[in-house]
C-alpha positions as a printed Julia matrix, in Angstrom:
329×3 Matrix{Float64}:
  -99.81   68.57  -131.54
  -99.54   71.94  -133.19
 -103.24   72.37  -133.32
 -103.61   71.59  -129.67
 -100.96   74.03  -128.79
 -102.58   76.7   -130.91
 -105.94   75.97  -129.14
 -104.17   76.13  -125.82
 -102.54   79.42  -126.49
 -105.75   81.11  -127.63
 -107.44   79.77  -124.39
 -104.61   81.38  -122.29
 -104.83   84.56  -124.17
 -108.68   84.73  -123.73
 -108.31   84.04  -119.88
 -105.55   86.56  -119.62
 -107.73   89.27  -121.37
 -110.85   88.54  -119.27
 -108.87   88.68  -116.06
 -107.24   92.09  -117.02
 -110.64   93.34  -118.01
 -112.13   92.27  -114.67
 -109.08   93.97  -112.73
 -109.48   97.03  -114.74
 -113.16   97.35  -113.92
 -112.37   96.82  -110.25
 -109.82   99.48  -110.28
 -112.1   102.01  -112.0
 -114.8   101.05  -109.48
 -112.25  101.85  -106.58
 -111.05  105.14  -108.14
 -114.53  106.37  -108.82
 -116.08  105.4   -105.41
 -117.37  108.31  -103.76
 -116.82  109.42  -100.16
 -119.85  108.95   -98.02
 -121.58  112.35   -97.4
 -121.48  111.78   -93.7
 -117.68  111.65   -93.78
 -117.41  114.77   -95.87
 -119.87  116.71   -93.63
 -118.14  115.46   -90.37
 -114.67  116.38   -91.62
 -115.77  119.81   -92.56
 -116.84  120.49   -89.09
 -113.69  118.72   -87.43
 -110.72  119.78   -89.54
 -108.92  122.89   -88.57
 -107.7   124.59   -85.32
 -109.58  124.45   -81.98
 -108.88  126.57   -78.9
 -109.6   125.56   -75.34
 -112.33  127.85   -73.64
 -113.04  126.0    -70.26
 -111.41  123.55   -68.08
 -112.78  121.63   -65.05
 -111.21  119.2    -62.6
 -113.73  116.99   -60.75
 -116.47  119.21   -61.9
 -114.88  122.39   -60.47
 -113.29  125.2    -62.57
 -109.61  125.25   -62.46
 -108.02  128.22   -60.82
 -107.3   131.28   -62.83
 -103.59  130.9    -62.37
 -103.79  127.43   -64.04
 -106.14  128.67   -66.66
 -103.79  131.49   -67.62
 -101.79  128.64   -69.34
 -104.36  126.23   -70.2
 -106.13  128.67   -72.33
 -103.3   128.71   -74.8
 -103.89  125.09   -75.55
 -104.67  124.13   -79.2
 -106.07  121.1    -81.08
 -105.61  120.63   -84.81
 -107.32  118.14   -87.06
 -106.34  117.6    -90.59
 -108.07  116.16   -93.64
 -105.47  113.36   -93.82
 -107.07  111.82   -90.73
 -104.3   112.87   -88.34
 -104.72  115.07   -85.22
 -102.34  116.91   -82.57
 -103.29  118.18   -79.16
 -100.94  120.59   -77.26
 -101.97  121.5    -73.78
 -100.0   124.43   -72.28
  -99.25  124.13   -68.35
  -97.33  126.08   -65.65
  -93.86  124.74   -64.93
  -94.5   124.39   -61.22
  -97.06  125.33   -58.74
  -95.05  128.45   -57.8
  -94.12  129.45   -61.46
  -96.1   132.18   -63.47
  -94.62  130.87   -66.7
  -96.28  128.48   -69.11
  -93.13  126.39   -69.7
  -94.68  123.03   -70.0
  -96.44  121.49   -72.88
  -98.26  118.08   -72.99
  -98.79  116.81   -76.46
 -100.71  113.88   -77.91
 -101.04  112.87   -81.69
 -102.62  110.13   -83.64
 -105.31  109.25   -86.25
 -109.07  109.3    -86.43
 -111.76  107.59   -88.44
 -115.17  109.0    -89.19
 -117.59  106.13   -88.35
 -120.93  108.21   -88.58
 -122.3   111.65   -88.91
 -120.41  113.63   -86.18
 -119.23  110.34   -84.73
 -115.49  110.01   -84.81
 -113.11  107.31   -83.33
 -109.66  108.57   -82.3
 -106.63  106.42   -82.0
 -103.4   106.71   -79.95
 -104.89  109.08   -77.29
 -104.51  108.74   -73.65
 -107.7   110.85   -73.35
 -111.35  110.37   -74.21
 -111.96  112.69   -77.29
 -115.76  113.48   -78.15
 -117.12  115.68   -80.85
 -120.34  117.1    -79.48
 -122.18  119.42   -81.58
 -119.7   122.5    -82.22
 -117.41  121.55   -79.25
 -114.66  119.06   -78.64
 -114.83  117.51   -75.11
 -111.57  115.97   -74.03
 -111.6   114.04   -70.79
 -108.39  112.99   -69.1
 -107.6   111.09   -65.94
 -104.75  112.76   -64.07
 -102.94  112.36   -60.68
 -103.35  115.25   -58.23
 -100.83  116.63   -55.73
 -102.11  114.2    -53.22
 -101.51  111.24   -55.5
 -105.26  110.79   -56.02
 -106.81  110.26   -59.39
 -108.84  113.3    -60.88
 -110.83  113.84   -63.84
 -110.13  116.68   -66.08
 -112.66  117.95   -68.71
 -111.42  120.49   -71.34
 -113.79  122.0    -73.77
 -112.52  123.28   -77.1
 -114.24  125.21   -79.88
 -113.17  126.13   -83.35
 -110.77  129.16   -83.74
 -113.2   130.63   -86.22
 -116.1   130.45   -83.82
 -118.28  133.42   -83.63
 -117.75  133.94   -79.95
 -114.25  134.95   -80.61
 -115.2   137.72   -83.1
 -114.98  141.47   -81.9
 -117.83  143.75   -82.43
 -117.83  144.79   -86.18
 -118.23  148.32   -85.07
 -115.37  148.44   -82.85
 -112.54  150.08   -84.54
 -110.52  150.62   -81.34
 -109.93  148.29   -78.37
 -112.7   148.37   -75.72
 -110.32  148.61   -72.86
 -106.63  149.72   -72.11
 -104.75  146.55   -71.62
 -101.91  147.26   -68.9
  -99.27  144.67   -69.89
  -96.72  143.54   -67.32
  -93.48  143.17   -69.32
  -90.81  142.49   -66.71
  -88.12  143.09   -69.55
  -89.29  146.72   -69.46
  -88.21  148.75   -66.43
  -89.37  152.38   -66.65
  -87.44  153.39   -63.28
  -86.31  156.99   -63.38
  -83.74  158.98   -61.44
  -85.71  162.02   -61.99
  -87.01  163.72   -58.74
  -90.78  163.8    -59.49
  -92.08  164.76   -56.19
  -93.41  168.0    -57.28
  -95.28  166.33   -60.19
  -96.71  163.69   -57.84
  -98.01  166.39   -55.57
 -100.15  167.6    -58.43
 -101.3   164.0    -59.32
 -102.35  162.71   -55.93
 -106.19  162.19   -55.8
 -108.86  160.96   -58.25
 -109.3   161.79   -61.91
 -112.12  161.12   -64.12
 -112.37  160.63   -67.83
 -113.57  163.69   -69.78
 -115.35  163.96   -73.14
 -116.69  160.34   -73.32
 -120.06  159.65   -74.85
 -120.41  156.03   -73.7
 -122.31  155.84   -70.27
 -119.89  153.14   -69.0
 -116.77  154.76   -70.37
 -117.75  157.92   -68.55
 -117.2   156.13   -65.22
 -113.53  155.34   -65.82
 -111.1   156.95   -63.2
 -107.54  157.0    -62.28
 -106.51  157.57   -58.58
 -103.05  158.31   -57.59
 -102.75  156.93   -54.04
  -98.89  157.5    -53.28
  -95.83  158.53   -54.92
  -95.51  155.28   -56.86
  -99.01  153.67   -56.93
 -102.19  154.33   -58.86
 -105.5   152.61   -59.3
 -106.89  152.38   -62.78
 -110.6   151.53   -63.02
 -112.15  150.73   -66.53
 -115.85  150.18   -67.36
 -117.43  148.51   -70.56
 -120.97  147.97   -71.5
 -120.47  144.53   -72.96
 -117.63  141.75   -73.22
 -116.65  139.03   -75.59
 -115.15  135.57   -75.12
 -111.7   137.19   -76.05
 -112.22  139.49   -73.03
 -112.94  136.46   -70.75
 -109.71  134.48   -71.95
 -107.61  137.62   -71.95
 -108.55  137.99   -68.13
 -108.2   134.27   -67.39
 -112.05  133.94   -66.76
 -112.98  130.27   -67.13
 -116.52  130.29   -68.42
 -118.41  127.3    -70.06
 -119.43  127.21   -73.58
 -121.8   128.34   -74.93
 -121.55  131.36   -72.84
 -124.52  131.47   -70.3
 -127.0   134.12   -70.63
 -126.7   135.17   -66.99
 -123.56  134.77   -64.78
 -121.3   136.87   -62.58
 -117.57  136.0    -62.12
 -114.76  137.82   -60.29
 -111.2   137.16   -61.32
 -108.41  138.44   -59.14
 -104.92  137.93   -60.57
 -102.58  139.82   -58.51
 -102.65  143.6    -59.64
 -105.82  143.16   -61.59
 -109.38  142.46   -60.31
 -111.96  141.94   -63.06
 -115.7   141.44   -62.78
 -117.84  140.11   -65.48
 -121.61  140.47   -64.63
 -124.32  139.87   -67.43
 -126.91  141.63   -65.19
 -125.02  144.88   -64.6
 -125.41  148.14   -66.63
 -121.52  148.05   -67.21
 -120.98  144.35   -67.63
 -117.23  144.53   -67.5
 -115.27  146.28   -64.77
 -111.51  146.2    -64.33
 -109.42  147.39   -61.56
 -105.7   147.57   -61.93
 -103.2   148.51   -59.22
 -100.23  149.97   -61.08
  -96.77  151.18   -60.09
  -95.79  154.24   -61.97
  -92.69  156.5    -62.37
  -92.37  160.17   -63.22
  -89.57  160.72   -65.85
  -89.83  164.57   -66.25
  -92.27  167.28   -65.45
  -94.67  166.16   -68.11
  -94.41  162.44   -68.32
  -95.64  159.56   -66.27
  -94.87  156.03   -67.25
  -96.59  152.69   -65.99
  -93.75  150.46   -64.75
  -93.13  147.38   -66.79
  -95.92  148.65   -69.25
  -94.37  150.18   -72.38
  -97.59  150.61   -74.2
  -99.27  153.07   -71.63
  -98.04  156.64   -70.49
  -99.65  159.54   -68.93
  -99.04  163.2    -70.15
  -99.36  166.02   -67.6
 -101.07  169.06   -69.36
 -101.53  171.19   -66.2
 -102.71  170.96   -62.61
 -106.36  169.86   -63.58
 -105.76  167.87   -66.93
 -103.89  164.75   -67.84
 -103.92  162.6    -70.97
 -103.48  158.83   -71.06
 -101.99  157.53   -74.13
 -102.37  153.77   -75.05
 -100.42  152.2    -77.81
 -101.81  149.0    -79.41
 -101.37  146.91   -82.42
 -104.42  146.85   -84.86
 -105.75  143.88   -86.85
 -103.46  144.8    -89.63
 -100.25  144.69   -87.47
  -99.96  148.47   -87.45
  -99.11  150.43   -84.38
 -101.81  152.78   -83.29
 -102.43  155.2    -80.42
 -105.46  156.38   -78.75
 -105.72  159.19   -76.2
 -108.19  159.89   -73.12
 -108.36  162.92   -71.36
 -108.92  163.05   -67.56
 -109.69  165.82   -65.36
 -109.22  166.08   -61.49
 -112.09  165.63   -59.36
């Protein structure tokens, strides 16, 4: 009996050691199993932040008013197989504020090279080359269903880069900050009398920049016209221009957003022209401020010379000021 028990003991010990060894081998195989190359490559092109660059409803571009909010939409994909979409929208058809956010989140699985399956999304998400195409069925104002197609590209896409030679902004961005009111009680009628008429930029070497003008048409309104030789995707987005990706070689688009009229024309000598109707106020005999625009002011030198000062923030978050001289025509 003792001999049999002893044999049985050694048999159990052998089986236990064999099973442990097998499990250990299996664990090592799992730990050392390499991620397929197609998964690594696809994740490298997918993970990160994506920006919306164009939006269509039933194959027609959305209005510039709607695109002003939609262009701020972002998609984020993480290496842990999770994603999140945030669509920015206007609060109502009469609102100018982007107060509504529509969010989606879920997980994804890479099934083949550049082929991804997305889960927990009410939209169809497709990774196509270097773009992300998101198709959503929406209900329009007339209660009819419509198909919205939004195209995203990575935030580090080359189309967002400013020219490396540009150390200063290409155009003067006239902001519309309603919290800034430059209304003045100063009687500037004498100053306005000097300013009325058209002024052209002086001392510019660029052919397009030489065409920039300021025209004072009344005691409170001026028209500011700017020209640029070229433009970037950032210029398009900044001015709510809804253009497909990649950017077509030839196109012309005009965006009219209240006080600003912007023309993008790839065939023109000056491919970017921006006309801004601006309210201004005279604060003293030498200073003219753009109403609701704290970053722009005009200094009156004499009856034939004015200087436009534009304050902007550079890439290092430092405040900078550039000055343009205008002479009366």
